[in-house]
PDB file of C-alpha atoms in Angstrom:
ATOM      1  CA  MET A   1     -11.755 -13.499 -11.122  1.00  0.00           C
ATOM      2  CA  GLU A   2     -13.988 -10.582 -12.014  1.00  0.00           C
ATOM      3  CA  ARG A   3     -12.359  -7.374 -13.212  1.00  0.00           C
ATOM      4  CA  ILE A   4     -14.053  -3.984 -12.902  1.00  0.00           C
ATOM      5  CA  GLY A   5     -12.806  -0.584 -14.046  1.00  0.00           C
ATOM      6  CA  SER A   6     -10.044   0.613 -16.296  1.00  0.00           C
ATOM      7  CA  ALA A   7      -6.352  -0.034 -15.881  1.00  0.00           C
ATOM      8  CA  ARG A   8      -4.242   2.598 -14.205  1.00  0.00           C
ATOM      9  CA  GLU A   9      -0.682   3.223 -13.171  1.00  0.00           C
ATOM     10  CA  ALA A  10      -0.025   0.592 -10.534  1.00  0.00           C
ATOM     11  CA  ARG A  11       3.089   1.638  -8.700  1.00  0.00           C
ATOM     12  CA  ASP A  12       2.066   5.164  -7.666  1.00  0.00           C
ATOM     13  CA  ARG A  13      -1.472   4.394  -6.711  1.00  0.00           C
ATOM     14  CA  SER A  14      -1.218   5.566  -3.079  1.00  0.00           C
ATOM     15  CA  ARG A  15      -3.037   8.839  -3.654  1.00  0.00           C
ATOM     16  CA  TRP A  16      -5.364  10.539  -1.196  1.00  0.00           C
ATOM     17  CA  TYR A  17      -8.918  10.147  -2.406  1.00  0.00           C
ATOM     18  CA  VAL A  18     -10.713  12.968  -0.661  1.00  0.00           C
ATOM     19  CA  ALA A  19     -13.700  12.102  -2.849  1.00  0.00           C
ATOM     20  CA  VAL A  20     -13.935   8.867  -0.885  1.00  0.00           C
ATOM     21  CA  GLY A  21     -14.956  10.807   2.180  1.00  0.00           C
ATOM     22  CA  LEU A  22     -17.667  12.614   0.248  1.00  0.00           C
ATOM     23  CA  SER A  23     -19.055   9.441  -1.282  1.00  0.00           C
ATOM     24  CA  VAL A  24     -19.052   7.651   2.054  1.00  0.00           C
ATOM     25  CA  VAL A  25     -20.880  10.567   3.642  1.00  0.00           C
ATOM     26  CA  ALA A  26     -23.557  10.159   1.001  1.00  0.00           C
ATOM     27  CA  LEU A  27     -23.724   6.440   1.668  1.00  0.00           C
ATOM     28  CA  THR A  28     -23.939   6.940   5.409  1.00  0.00           C
ATOM     29  CA  LEU A  29     -26.531   9.691   5.307  1.00  0.00           C
ATOM     30  CA  GLY A  30     -28.525   7.800   2.717  1.00  0.00           C
ATOM     31  CA  GLY A  31     -28.634   4.694   4.867  1.00  0.00           C
ATOM     32  CA  CYS A  32     -27.209   2.589   2.067  1.00  0.00           C
ATOM     33  CA  ALA A  33     -25.108   0.239   4.160  1.00  0.00           C
ATOM     34  CA  SER A  34     -26.556  -3.162   3.450  1.00  0.00           C
ATOM     35  CA  GLY A  35     -24.363  -5.178   5.790  1.00  0.00           C
ATOM     36  CA  ASN A  36     -24.170  -8.091   3.331  1.00  0.00           C
ATOM     37  CA  ALA A  37     -20.413  -8.656   3.427  1.00  0.00           C
ATOM     38  CA  ALA A  38     -21.046 -12.312   4.200  1.00  0.00           C
ATOM     39  CA  GLU A  39     -24.679 -12.570   3.240  1.00  0.00           C
ATOM     40  CA  ASP A  40     -24.275 -16.094   1.866  1.00  0.00           C
ATOM     41  CA  GLY A  41     -22.898 -17.364   5.145  1.00  0.00           C
ATOM     42  CA  ALA A  42     -19.839 -16.949   7.317  1.00  0.00           C
ATOM     43  CA  ASP A  43     -17.727 -18.989   4.899  1.00  0.00           C
ATOM     44  CA  SER A  44     -18.668 -16.959   1.810  1.00  0.00           C
ATOM     45  CA  PHE A  45     -17.411 -13.431   1.182  1.00  0.00           C
ATOM     46  CA  THR A  46     -15.668 -11.167  -1.308  1.00  0.00           C
ATOM     47  CA  VAL A  47     -12.200  -9.621  -1.243  1.00  0.00           C
ATOM     48  CA  ALA A  48     -11.665  -6.464  -3.298  1.00  0.00           C
ATOM     49  CA  LEU A  49      -8.195  -5.741  -4.657  1.00  0.00           C
ATOM     50  CA  ILE A  50      -6.982  -2.769  -6.674  1.00  0.00           C
ATOM     51  CA  GLU A  51      -4.928  -3.930  -9.658  1.00  0.00           C
ATOM     52  CA  PRO A  52      -2.930  -6.610  -7.821  1.00  0.00           C
ATOM     53  CA  ASP A  53       0.844  -6.493  -8.010  1.00  0.00           C
ATOM     54  CA  LEU A  54       3.747  -8.209  -6.282  1.00  0.00           C
ATOM     55  CA  THR A  55       2.817  -6.756  -2.890  1.00  0.00           C
ATOM     56  CA  THR A  56      -0.705  -8.160  -2.957  1.00  0.00           C
ATOM     57  CA  VAL A  57      -0.130 -11.663  -4.330  1.00  0.00           C
ATOM     58  CA  PRO A  58       0.093 -12.943  -0.720  1.00  0.00           C
ATOM     59  CA  LEU A  59      -3.536 -11.878  -0.256  1.00  0.00           C
ATOM     60  CA  MET A  60      -4.523 -13.687  -3.436  1.00  0.00           C
ATOM     61  CA  GLU A  61      -2.762 -16.785  -2.184  1.00  0.00           C
ATOM     62  CA  ALA A  62      -4.529 -16.495   1.168  1.00  0.00           C
ATOM     63  CA  VAL A  63      -7.845 -16.575  -0.706  1.00  0.00           C
ATOM     64  CA  ASP A  64      -6.750 -19.651  -2.642  1.00  0.00           C
ATOM     65  CA  GLN A  65      -5.690 -21.453   0.515  1.00  0.00           C
ATOM     66  CA  LEU A  66      -8.939 -20.684   2.315  1.00  0.00           C
ATOM     67  CA  ASN A  67     -10.945 -21.805  -0.694  1.00  0.00           C
ATOM     68  CA  ASP A  68      -9.025 -25.074  -0.618  1.00  0.00           C
ATOM     69  CA  ASP A  69     -10.071 -25.366   3.031  1.00  0.00           C
ATOM     70  CA  GLY A  70     -13.746 -25.085   2.159  1.00  0.00           C
ATOM     71  CA  TYR A  71     -14.401 -21.348   2.084  1.00  0.00           C
ATOM     72  CA  ASP A  72     -16.146 -19.693  -0.856  1.00  0.00           C
ATOM     73  CA  ILE A  73     -14.257 -16.433  -1.428  1.00  0.00           C
ATOM     74  CA  ASP A  74     -14.357 -14.340  -4.573  1.00  0.00           C
ATOM     75  CA  ILE A  75     -11.766 -11.755  -5.598  1.00  0.00           C
ATOM     76  CA  VAL A  76     -12.996  -8.646  -7.374  1.00  0.00           C
ATOM     77  CA  GLU A  77     -10.410  -6.395  -9.050  1.00  0.00           C
ATOM     78  CA  LEU A  78     -11.186  -2.692  -9.015  1.00  0.00           C
ATOM     79  CA  ALA A  79      -9.518   0.244 -10.730  1.00  0.00           C
ATOM     80  CA  GLU A  80      -9.624   2.739  -7.845  1.00  0.00           C
ATOM     81  CA  PRO A  81      -9.417   2.519  -4.032  1.00  0.00           C
ATOM     82  CA  GLU A  82     -12.583   4.571  -3.569  1.00  0.00           C
ATOM     83  CA  LEU A  83     -14.580   1.807  -5.276  1.00  0.00           C
ATOM     84  CA  ALA A  84     -13.323  -0.685  -2.712  1.00  0.00           C
ATOM     85  CA  ILE A  85     -14.019   1.746   0.117  1.00  0.00           C
ATOM     86  CA  GLU A  86     -17.587   2.315  -1.067  1.00  0.00           C
ATOM     87  CA  GLY A  87     -18.120  -1.420  -1.422  1.00  0.00           C
ATOM     88  CA  LEU A  88     -16.753  -2.055   2.060  1.00  0.00           C
ATOM     89  CA  ALA A  89     -18.957   0.685   3.508  1.00  0.00           C
ATOM     90  CA  LYS A  90     -22.041  -0.861   1.911  1.00  0.00           C
ATOM     91  CA  GLY A  91     -21.068  -4.382   2.856  1.00  0.00           C
ATOM     92  CA  ASP A  92     -20.639  -5.568  -0.719  1.00  0.00           C
ATOM     93  CA  TYR A  93     -17.051  -6.563   0.076  1.00  0.00           C
ATOM     94  CA  ALA A  94     -15.705  -8.007   3.303  1.00  0.00           C
ATOM     95  CA  ILE A  95     -11.999  -7.259   2.956  1.00  0.00           C
ATOM     96  CA  SER A  96      -9.783  -5.017   0.867  1.00  0.00           C
ATOM     97  CA  ALA A  97      -6.154  -3.953   0.912  1.00  0.00           C
ATOM     98  CA  GLU A  98      -4.770  -0.711  -0.408  1.00  0.00           C
ATOM     99  CA  ALA A  99      -3.542   2.706   0.629  1.00  0.00           C
ATOM    100  CA  THR A 100      -4.291   3.442   4.276  1.00  0.00           C
ATOM    101  CA  SER A 101      -5.320   7.049   3.737  1.00  0.00           C
ATOM    102  CA  PRO A 102      -8.617   6.394   1.879  1.00  0.00           C
ATOM    103  CA  ALA A 103      -9.663   4.050   4.688  1.00  0.00           C
ATOM    104  CA  LEU A 104      -8.882   6.689   7.307  1.00  0.00           C
ATOM    105  CA  ILE A 105     -10.845   9.311   5.371  1.00  0.00           C
ATOM    106  CA  ALA A 106     -13.818   6.983   5.133  1.00  0.00           C
ATOM    107  CA  ILE A 107     -13.669   5.952   8.792  1.00  0.00           C
ATOM    108  CA  GLU A 108     -13.585   9.591   9.817  1.00  0.00           C
ATOM    109  CA  GLN A 109     -16.806  10.056   7.853  1.00  0.00           C
ATOM    110  CA  GLY A 110     -18.475   7.191   9.673  1.00  0.00           C
ATOM    111  CA  ALA A 111     -17.843   4.243   7.361  1.00  0.00           C
ATOM    112  CA  PRO A 112     -17.943   0.834   9.112  1.00  0.00           C
ATOM    113  CA  ILE A 113     -14.379  -0.102   8.189  1.00  0.00           C
ATOM    114  CA  ARG A 114     -11.494  -1.279  10.372  1.00  0.00           C
ATOM    115  CA  ILE A 115      -7.807  -1.851   9.641  1.00  0.00           C
ATOM    116  CA  ILE A 116      -6.844  -5.421  10.556  1.00  0.00           C
ATOM    117  CA  ALA A 117      -3.356  -6.186   9.190  1.00  0.00           C
ATOM    118  CA  ASP A 118      -0.438  -4.863   7.169  1.00  0.00           C
ATOM    119  CA  VAL A 119       0.037  -5.378   3.433  1.00  0.00           C
ATOM    120  CA  ILE A 120       3.644  -4.266   3.207  1.00  0.00           C
ATOM    121  CA  GLY A 121       5.929  -1.924   5.107  1.00  0.00           C
ATOM    122  CA  ASN A 122       7.080   1.480   3.937  1.00  0.00           C
ATOM    123  CA  GLN A 123       8.920   0.684   0.720  1.00  0.00           C
ATOM    124  CA  TRP A 124       9.520   4.256  -0.476  1.00  0.00           C
ATOM    125  CA  ALA A 125      12.859   6.037  -0.689  1.00  0.00           C
ATOM    126  CA  VAL A 126      14.215   9.155  -2.368  1.00  0.00           C
ATOM    127  CA  TYR A 127      16.800   8.338  -5.015  1.00  0.00           C
ATOM    128  CA  GLY A 128      19.115  10.954  -6.419  1.00  0.00           C
ATOM    129  CA  ALA A 129      21.474  11.495  -9.308  1.00  0.00           C
ATOM    130  CA  GLU A 130      25.222  11.296  -8.883  1.00  0.00           C
ATOM    131  CA  GLY A 131      26.434  13.839  -6.336  1.00  0.00           C
ATOM    132  CA  VAL A 132      23.108  14.139  -4.500  1.00  0.00           C
ATOM    133  CA  GLU A 133      23.683  12.962  -0.961  1.00  0.00           C
ATOM    134  CA  SER A 134      21.442  15.079   1.253  1.00  0.00           C
ATOM    135  CA  CYS A 135      18.367  17.256   1.283  1.00  0.00           C
ATOM    136  CA  GLU A 136      20.486  20.380   1.048  1.00  0.00           C
ATOM    137  CA  ASP A 137      21.833  19.142  -2.290  1.00  0.00           C
ATOM    138  CA  LEU A 138      18.297  19.379  -3.675  1.00  0.00           C
ATOM    139  CA  VAL A 139      17.437  22.957  -2.726  1.00  0.00           C
ATOM    140  CA  ASP A 140      16.155  24.777  -5.836  1.00  0.00           C
ATOM    141  CA  ARG A 141      16.842  21.698  -7.940  1.00  0.00           C
ATOM    142  CA  PRO A 142      14.199  19.665  -9.834  1.00  0.00           C
ATOM    143  CA  VAL A 143      12.602  16.810  -7.900  1.00  0.00           C
ATOM    144  CA  GLY A 144       9.939  14.692  -9.563  1.00  0.00           C
ATOM    145  CA  ILE A 145       6.670  13.854  -7.808  1.00  0.00           C
ATOM    146  CA  PHE A 146       3.655  11.826  -8.899  1.00  0.00           C
ATOM    147  CA  SER A 147       1.133  14.412  -7.730  1.00  0.00           C
ATOM    148  CA  GLU A 148       0.680  17.001  -5.025  1.00  0.00           C
ATOM    149  CA  GLY A 149      -1.648  14.587  -3.211  1.00  0.00           C
ATOM    150  CA  ALA A 150       0.469  11.446  -3.324  1.00  0.00           C
ATOM    151  CA  VAL A 151       1.508   9.764  -0.102  1.00  0.00           C
ATOM    152  CA  ALA A 152       5.106   9.637  -1.327  1.00  0.00           C
ATOM    153  CA  THR A 153       4.976  13.391  -1.931  1.00  0.00           C
ATOM    154  CA  ALA A 154       3.870  13.917   1.655  1.00  0.00           C
ATOM    155  CA  MET A 155       6.832  11.863   2.852  1.00  0.00           C
ATOM    156  CA  VAL A 156       9.199  13.881   0.697  1.00  0.00           C
ATOM    157  CA  LYS A 157       7.821  17.200   1.907  1.00  0.00           C
ATOM    158  CA  GLU A 158       7.959  16.190   5.562  1.00  0.00           C
ATOM    159  CA  TRP A 159      11.576  15.127   5.092  1.00  0.00           C
ATOM    160  CA  VAL A 160      12.361  18.411   3.341  1.00  0.00           C
ATOM    161  CA  ALA A 161      10.705  20.423   6.115  1.00  0.00           C
ATOM    162  CA  GLU A 162      12.841  18.658   8.716  1.00  0.00           C
ATOM    163  CA  GLU A 163      16.137  18.388   6.861  1.00  0.00           C
ATOM    164  CA  CYS A 164      16.398  21.319   4.425  1.00  0.00           C
ATOM    165  CA  ALA A 165      17.269  24.469   6.334  1.00  0.00           C
ATOM    166  CA  GLU A 166      18.207  26.475   3.234  1.00  0.00           C
ATOM    167  CA  GLY A 167      15.024  26.076   1.196  1.00  0.00           C
ATOM    168  CA  GLU A 168      13.237  23.376  -0.754  1.00  0.00           C
ATOM    169  CA  PRO A 169      13.423  21.631  -4.125  1.00  0.00           C
ATOM    170  CA  ASP A 170      11.648  22.695  -7.274  1.00  0.00           C
ATOM    171  CA  TYR A 171       8.875  20.115  -7.420  1.00  0.00           C
ATOM    172  CA  LEU A 172       7.850  18.881 -10.853  1.00  0.00           C
ATOM    173  CA  VAL A 173       4.689  16.818 -11.298  1.00  0.00           C
ATOM    174  CA  ILE A 174       5.717  14.090 -13.725  1.00  0.00           C
ATOM    175  CA  GLY A 175       3.381  11.185 -13.049  1.00  0.00           C
ATOM    176  CA  GLY A 176       4.126   7.475 -13.108  1.00  0.00           C
ATOM    177  CA  SER A 177       7.164   6.081 -11.363  1.00  0.00           C
ATOM    178  CA  ASP A 178       8.513   4.655 -14.614  1.00  0.00           C
ATOM    179  CA  VAL A 179       8.405   8.125 -16.179  1.00  0.00           C
ATOM    180  CA  ARG A 180      10.031   9.720 -13.140  1.00  0.00           C
ATOM    181  CA  ALA A 181      12.713   7.063 -13.080  1.00  0.00           C
ATOM    182  CA  GLN A 182      13.449   7.705 -16.742  1.00  0.00           C
ATOM    183  CA  ALA A 183      13.596  11.455 -16.060  1.00  0.00           C
ATOM    184  CA  LEU A 184      16.103  10.778 -13.301  1.00  0.00           C
ATOM    185  CA  LEU A 185      18.079   8.455 -15.527  1.00  0.00           C
ATOM    186  CA  THR A 186      18.299  11.070 -18.302  1.00  0.00           C
ATOM    187  CA  GLY A 187      19.152  13.967 -16.005  1.00  0.00           C
ATOM    188  CA  GLN A 188      15.861  15.850 -16.312  1.00  0.00           C
ATOM    189  CA  ILE A 189      15.404  15.732 -12.543  1.00  0.00           C
ATOM    190  CA  ASP A 190      17.882  15.349  -9.706  1.00  0.00           C
ATOM    191  CA  ALA A 191      15.805  13.134  -7.430  1.00  0.00           C
ATOM    192  CA  THR A 192      12.454  11.412  -6.986  1.00  0.00           C
ATOM    193  CA  ALA A 193      10.689   9.010  -4.643  1.00  0.00           C
ATOM    194  CA  LEU A 194      10.504   5.450  -5.947  1.00  0.00           C
ATOM    195  CA  GLU A 195       9.570   2.053  -4.591  1.00  0.00           C
ATOM    196  CA  ILE A 196      12.117  -0.723  -4.207  1.00  0.00           C
ATOM    197  CA  ALA A 197      10.740  -2.687  -7.155  1.00  0.00           C
ATOM    198  CA  ASP A 198      11.229   0.259  -9.503  1.00  0.00           C
ATOM    199  CA  VAL A 199      14.863   0.703  -8.550  1.00  0.00           C
ATOM    200  CA  VAL A 200      15.670  -3.000  -8.724  1.00  0.00           C
ATOM    201  CA  THR A 201      14.043  -3.213 -12.146  1.00  0.00           C
ATOM    202  CA  LEU A 202      16.100  -0.286 -13.404  1.00  0.00           C
ATOM    203  CA  ALA A 203      19.286  -1.748 -11.978  1.00  0.00           C
ATOM    204  CA  GLU A 204      18.585  -5.068 -13.701  1.00  0.00           C
ATOM    205  CA  THR A 205      17.573  -3.609 -17.072  1.00  0.00           C
ATOM    206  CA  THR A 206      19.691  -0.449 -17.442  1.00  0.00           C
ATOM    207  CA  ASP A 207      22.987   1.017 -16.329  1.00  0.00           C
ATOM    208  CA  ALA A 208      21.176   3.135 -13.703  1.00  0.00           C
ATOM    209  CA  ASP A 209      23.109   3.681 -10.494  1.00  0.00           C
ATOM    210  CA  PHE A 210      21.027   5.892  -8.228  1.00  0.00           C
ATOM    211  CA  THR A 211      22.008   7.137  -4.796  1.00  0.00           C
ATOM    212  CA  THR A 212      19.633   6.454  -1.911  1.00  0.00           C
ATOM    213  CA  VAL A 213      19.231   9.895  -0.381  1.00  0.00           C
ATOM    214  CA  VAL A 214      16.728   8.866   2.293  1.00  0.00           C
ATOM    215  CA  ASP A 215      15.057   5.514   2.958  1.00  0.00           C
ATOM    216  CA  PHE A 216      11.603   6.205   4.359  1.00  0.00           C
ATOM    217  CA  GLY A 217      11.403   2.661   5.665  1.00  0.00           C
ATOM    218  CA  MET A 218      14.095   3.748   8.117  1.00  0.00           C
ATOM    219  CA  ALA A 219      13.224   7.441   8.435  1.00  0.00           C
ATOM    220  CA  LEU A 220       9.470   6.771   8.911  1.00  0.00           C
ATOM    221  CA  PRO A 221       9.370   3.186  10.203  1.00  0.00           C
ATOM    222  CA  ASP A 222       6.046   3.648  11.980  1.00  0.00           C
ATOM    223  CA  LEU A 223       4.240   4.876   8.869  1.00  0.00           C
ATOM    224  CA  HIS A 224       2.221   2.080   7.279  1.00  0.00           C
ATOM    225  CA  PRO A 225       0.918   3.427   3.967  1.00  0.00           C
ATOM    226  CA  GLN A 226      -0.715   0.195   2.758  1.00  0.00           C
ATOM    227  CA  THR A 227      -2.897  -1.930   5.010  1.00  0.00           C
ATOM    228  CA  VAL A 228      -5.620  -4.595   5.018  1.00  0.00           C
ATOM    229  CA  TYR A 229      -9.033  -3.370   6.112  1.00  0.00           C
ATOM    230  CA  ALA A 230     -12.440  -4.960   6.476  1.00  0.00           C
ATOM    231  CA  ASN A 231     -16.128  -4.252   6.847  1.00  0.00           C
ATOM    232  CA  ALA A 232     -16.783  -3.920  10.584  1.00  0.00           C
ATOM    233  CA  ASP A 233     -20.005  -5.953  10.442  1.00  0.00           C
ATOM    234  CA  PHE A 234     -18.136  -8.770   8.711  1.00  0.00           C
ATOM    235  CA  LEU A 235     -15.581  -8.778  11.543  1.00  0.00           C
ATOM    236  CA  THR A 236     -18.381  -8.981  14.108  1.00  0.00           C
ATOM    237  CA  ASP A 237     -20.554 -11.507  12.285  1.00  0.00           C
ATOM    238  CA  SER A 238     -17.795 -13.735  10.862  1.00  0.00           C
ATOM    239  CA  PRO A 239     -14.814 -13.511  13.228  1.00  0.00           C
ATOM    240  CA  GLU A 240     -13.623 -17.042  12.442  1.00  0.00           C
ATOM    241  CA  ALA A 241     -13.461 -16.305   8.718  1.00  0.00           C
ATOM    242  CA  ALA A 242     -11.632 -13.029   9.352  1.00  0.00           C
ATOM    243  CA  GLN A 243      -9.201 -14.805  11.657  1.00  0.00           C
ATOM    244  CA  ALA A 244      -8.569 -17.537   9.111  1.00  0.00           C
ATOM    245  CA  PHE A 245      -7.786 -14.947   6.447  1.00  0.00           C
ATOM    246  CA  VAL A 246      -5.360 -13.019   8.652  1.00  0.00           C
ATOM    247  CA  ASP A 247      -3.697 -16.224   9.875  1.00  0.00           C
ATOM    248  CA  ALA A 248      -3.184 -17.386   6.287  1.00  0.00           C
ATOM    249  CA  LEU A 249      -1.695 -14.036   5.284  1.00  0.00           C
ATOM    250  CA  ILE A 250       0.705 -14.088   8.229  1.00  0.00           C
ATOM    251  CA  GLU A 251       1.836 -17.615   7.360  1.00  0.00           C
ATOM    252  CA  ILE A 252       2.369 -16.676   3.711  1.00  0.00           C
ATOM    253  CA  HIS A 253       4.456 -13.660   4.687  1.00  0.00           C
ATOM    254  CA  THR A 254       6.516 -15.899   6.967  1.00  0.00           C
ATOM    255  CA  SER A 255       7.097 -18.327   4.098  1.00  0.00           C
ATOM    256  CA  ILE A 256       8.207 -15.463   1.837  1.00  0.00           C
ATOM    257  CA  ASN A 257      10.688 -14.277   4.451  1.00  0.00           C
ATOM    258  CA  ASP A 258      12.017 -17.809   4.789  1.00  0.00           C
ATOM    259  CA  ASP A 259      12.431 -18.146   1.022  1.00  0.00           C
ATOM    260  CA  PRO A 260      12.083 -15.106  -1.304  1.00  0.00           C
ATOM    261  CA  ALA A 261      11.678 -17.501  -4.237  1.00  0.00           C
ATOM    262  CA  TYR A 262       8.218 -18.271  -2.858  1.00  0.00           C
ATOM    263  CA  LEU A 263       7.150 -14.686  -3.630  1.00  0.00           C
ATOM    264  CA  VAL A 264       8.284 -15.153  -7.227  1.00  0.00           C
ATOM    265  CA  GLU A 265       6.342 -18.413  -7.360  1.00  0.00           C
ATOM    266  CA  LEU A 266       3.215 -16.568  -6.216  1.00  0.00           C
ATOM    267  CA  ALA A 267       3.794 -13.797  -8.785  1.00  0.00           C
ATOM    268  CA  VAL A 268       3.995 -16.402 -11.549  1.00  0.00           C
ATOM    269  CA  LYS A 269       0.848 -18.100 -10.266  1.00  0.00           C
ATOM    270  CA  HIS A 270      -1.330 -15.053  -9.680  1.00  0.00           C
ATOM    271  CA  LEU A 271       0.053 -12.398 -12.032  1.00  0.00           C
ATOM    272  CA  GLY A 272       1.494 -14.442 -14.870  1.00  0.00           C
ATOM    273  CA  ALA A 273       4.894 -12.901 -14.152  1.00  0.00           C
ATOM    274  CA  GLU A 274       8.140 -14.285 -15.480  1.00  0.00           C
ATOM    275  CA  ASP A 275      10.421 -16.165 -13.121  1.00  0.00           C
ATOM    276  CA  ASP A 276      13.482 -14.172 -14.110  1.00  0.00           C
ATOM    277  CA  ALA A 277      16.437 -12.465 -12.474  1.00  0.00           C
ATOM    278  CA  THR A 278      14.558  -9.189 -12.022  1.00  0.00           C
ATOM    279  CA  GLN A 279      11.673 -10.807 -10.148  1.00  0.00           C
ATOM    280  CA  GLN A 280      14.114 -12.735  -8.000  1.00  0.00           C
ATOM    281  CA  GLU A 281      16.079  -9.591  -7.145  1.00  0.00           C
ATOM    282  CA  ILE A 282      12.912  -7.680  -6.285  1.00  0.00           C
ATOM    283  CA  ALA A 283      11.737 -10.490  -4.011  1.00  0.00           C
ATOM    284  CA  GLN A 284      15.116 -10.606  -2.290  1.00  0.00           C
ATOM    285  CA  ALA A 285      15.087  -6.830  -1.828  1.00  0.00           C
ATOM    286  CA  TYR A 286      11.640  -6.952  -0.187  1.00  0.00           C
ATOM    287  CA  VAL A 287      12.783  -9.656   2.195  1.00  0.00           C
ATOM    288  CA  ASP A 288      16.081  -7.951   2.971  1.00  0.00           C
ATOM    289  CA  ALA A 289      14.152  -4.786   3.873  1.00  0.00           C
ATOM    290  CA  GLY A 290      11.789  -6.736   6.137  1.00  0.00           C
ATOM    291  CA  LEU A 291       8.715  -5.409   4.357  1.00  0.00           C
ATOM    292  CA  PHE A 292       6.466  -8.476   4.554  1.00  0.00           C
ATOM    293  CA  ASP A 293       5.001  -8.742   8.049  1.00  0.00           C
ATOM    294  CA  ALA A 294       1.214  -8.822   8.132  1.00  0.00           C
ATOM    295  CA  ALA A 295       1.308  -8.808  11.936  1.00  0.00           C
ATOM    296  CA  ALA A 296       3.478  -5.692  12.160  1.00  0.00           C
ATOM    297  CA  LEU A 297       0.684  -3.345  13.210  1.00  0.00           C
ATOM    298  CA  THR A 298       0.494  -2.156  16.808  1.00  0.00           C
ATOM    299  CA  PRO A 299      -1.668   0.488  18.476  1.00  0.00           C
ATOM    300  CA  GLU A 300       1.425   2.696  18.564  1.00  0.00           C
ATOM    301  CA  ASN A 301       2.359   2.534  14.890  1.00  0.00           C
ATOM    302  CA  VAL A 302      -1.276   2.761  13.813  1.00  0.00           C
ATOM    303  CA  GLN A 303      -1.479   5.981  15.812  1.00  0.00           C
ATOM    304  CA  SER A 304       1.774   7.181  14.245  1.00  0.00           C
ATOM    305  CA  THR A 305       0.307   6.495  10.813  1.00  0.00           C
ATOM    306  CA  ILE A 306      -2.833   8.457  11.713  1.00  0.00           C
ATOM    307  CA  ASP A 307      -0.718  11.306  13.055  1.00  0.00           C
ATOM    308  CA  PHE A 308       1.239  11.480   9.811  1.00  0.00           C
ATOM    309  CA  PHE A 309      -1.931  11.925   7.785  1.00  0.00           C
ATOM    310  CA  THR A 310      -3.342  14.355  10.352  1.00  0.00           C
ATOM    311  CA  GLU A 311      -0.256  16.545  10.092  1.00  0.00           C
ATOM    312  CA  ALA A 312      -0.514  16.339   6.305  1.00  0.00           C
ATOM    313  CA  GLY A 313      -4.085  17.656   6.492  1.00  0.00           C
ATOM    314  CA  VAL A 314      -5.699  14.481   5.168  1.00  0.00           C
ATOM    315  CA  VAL A 315      -7.746  13.581   8.261  1.00  0.00           C
ATOM    316  CA  GLY A 316      -8.553  15.155  11.601  1.00  0.00           C
ATOM    317  CA  ASP A 317      -7.771  13.790  15.025  1.00  0.00           C
ATOM    318  CA  LEU A 318      -8.448  10.066  15.137  1.00  0.00           C
ATOM    319  CA  LYS A 319      -7.476   7.400  17.632  1.00  0.00           C
ATOM    320  CA  ALA A 320      -6.003   4.006  16.780  1.00  0.00           C
ATOM    321  CA  GLU A 321      -8.798   2.174  18.583  1.00  0.00           C
ATOM    322  CA  ASP A 322     -11.348   3.958  16.378  1.00  0.00           C
ATOM    323  CA  VAL A 323      -9.777   2.879  13.067  1.00  0.00           C
ATOM    324  CA  ALA A 324      -8.186  -0.505  13.727  1.00  0.00           C
ATOM    325  CA  ASP A 325      -9.157  -3.884  15.132  1.00  0.00           C
ATOM    326  CA  LEU A 326      -5.877  -5.608  15.870  1.00  0.00           C
ATOM    327  CA  SER A 327      -7.465  -8.473  17.799  1.00  0.00           C
ATOM    328  CA  PHE A 328      -6.858 -10.802  14.851  1.00  0.00           C
ATOM    329  CA  LEU A 329      -3.085 -10.360  15.096  1.00  0.00           C
ATOM    330  CA  PRO A 330      -0.969 -12.585  17.364  1.00  0.00           C
TER     331      PRO A 330
END
């Protein structure tokens, strides 16, 4: 597996890369799209992943399974989503999977990219210190955020706008989820948005006992912040390969839901993770929350996802049929 780019903080990587739109404009205007996503044949293509973690090991396993079936698929690891977007736009890569927002930005700018499946559902929630039970409890109190442009920050601010009638929190840009979690644990902030894996890890390794103030998986069930997307020419030229990839991913997600231990097995295989109690608890938490369902996308929830980013000022008015090709889903 080839690795490109420097390491970066993995858990809070769902930032809005406005620069993606600018770079894709340059690619489009410059006529750089080479359309070579499967230049070596329909059975040979490249999948670009951004610092794989537990949520993306099913995609890595899908590649392995298809290679065992006679395909010739390479995985390239990249440090930033915009690199994958640029590669998809040029046709260097056939498929990638990351934050939805960079793909939407690029599509709006004319990039030949289409969303085809889900990576994982909305796994974010706001966790608070003891005594914090509602949005009103956080007015004028310190709340940690990764950045002003993070997807999780947008979720928090939308929730605040709807639920906090008396004001808003005092937002503090702290950075990585591990740092924010530690700040919450030590009382430096009163709440922050974290992913399930972060909270389970803290519960398994510390005496942390956070309160779930709002679960965005329930509050924003139609928001899909992390999706699988592909080069549009690849989808047209190699539909059987695209279908095989999506089918494999769906089957792997089904196997994970049937037995969470399978997710741990894949993490050991593809990430070199330890098969320990923490990994097992994280896998169980993902399954309990119903987060693994590659076929979960519908025209309605794709449009809801677009609308969320439109209201947040990330993209303009887009239609689901312009950004997604859901024909590969059952």
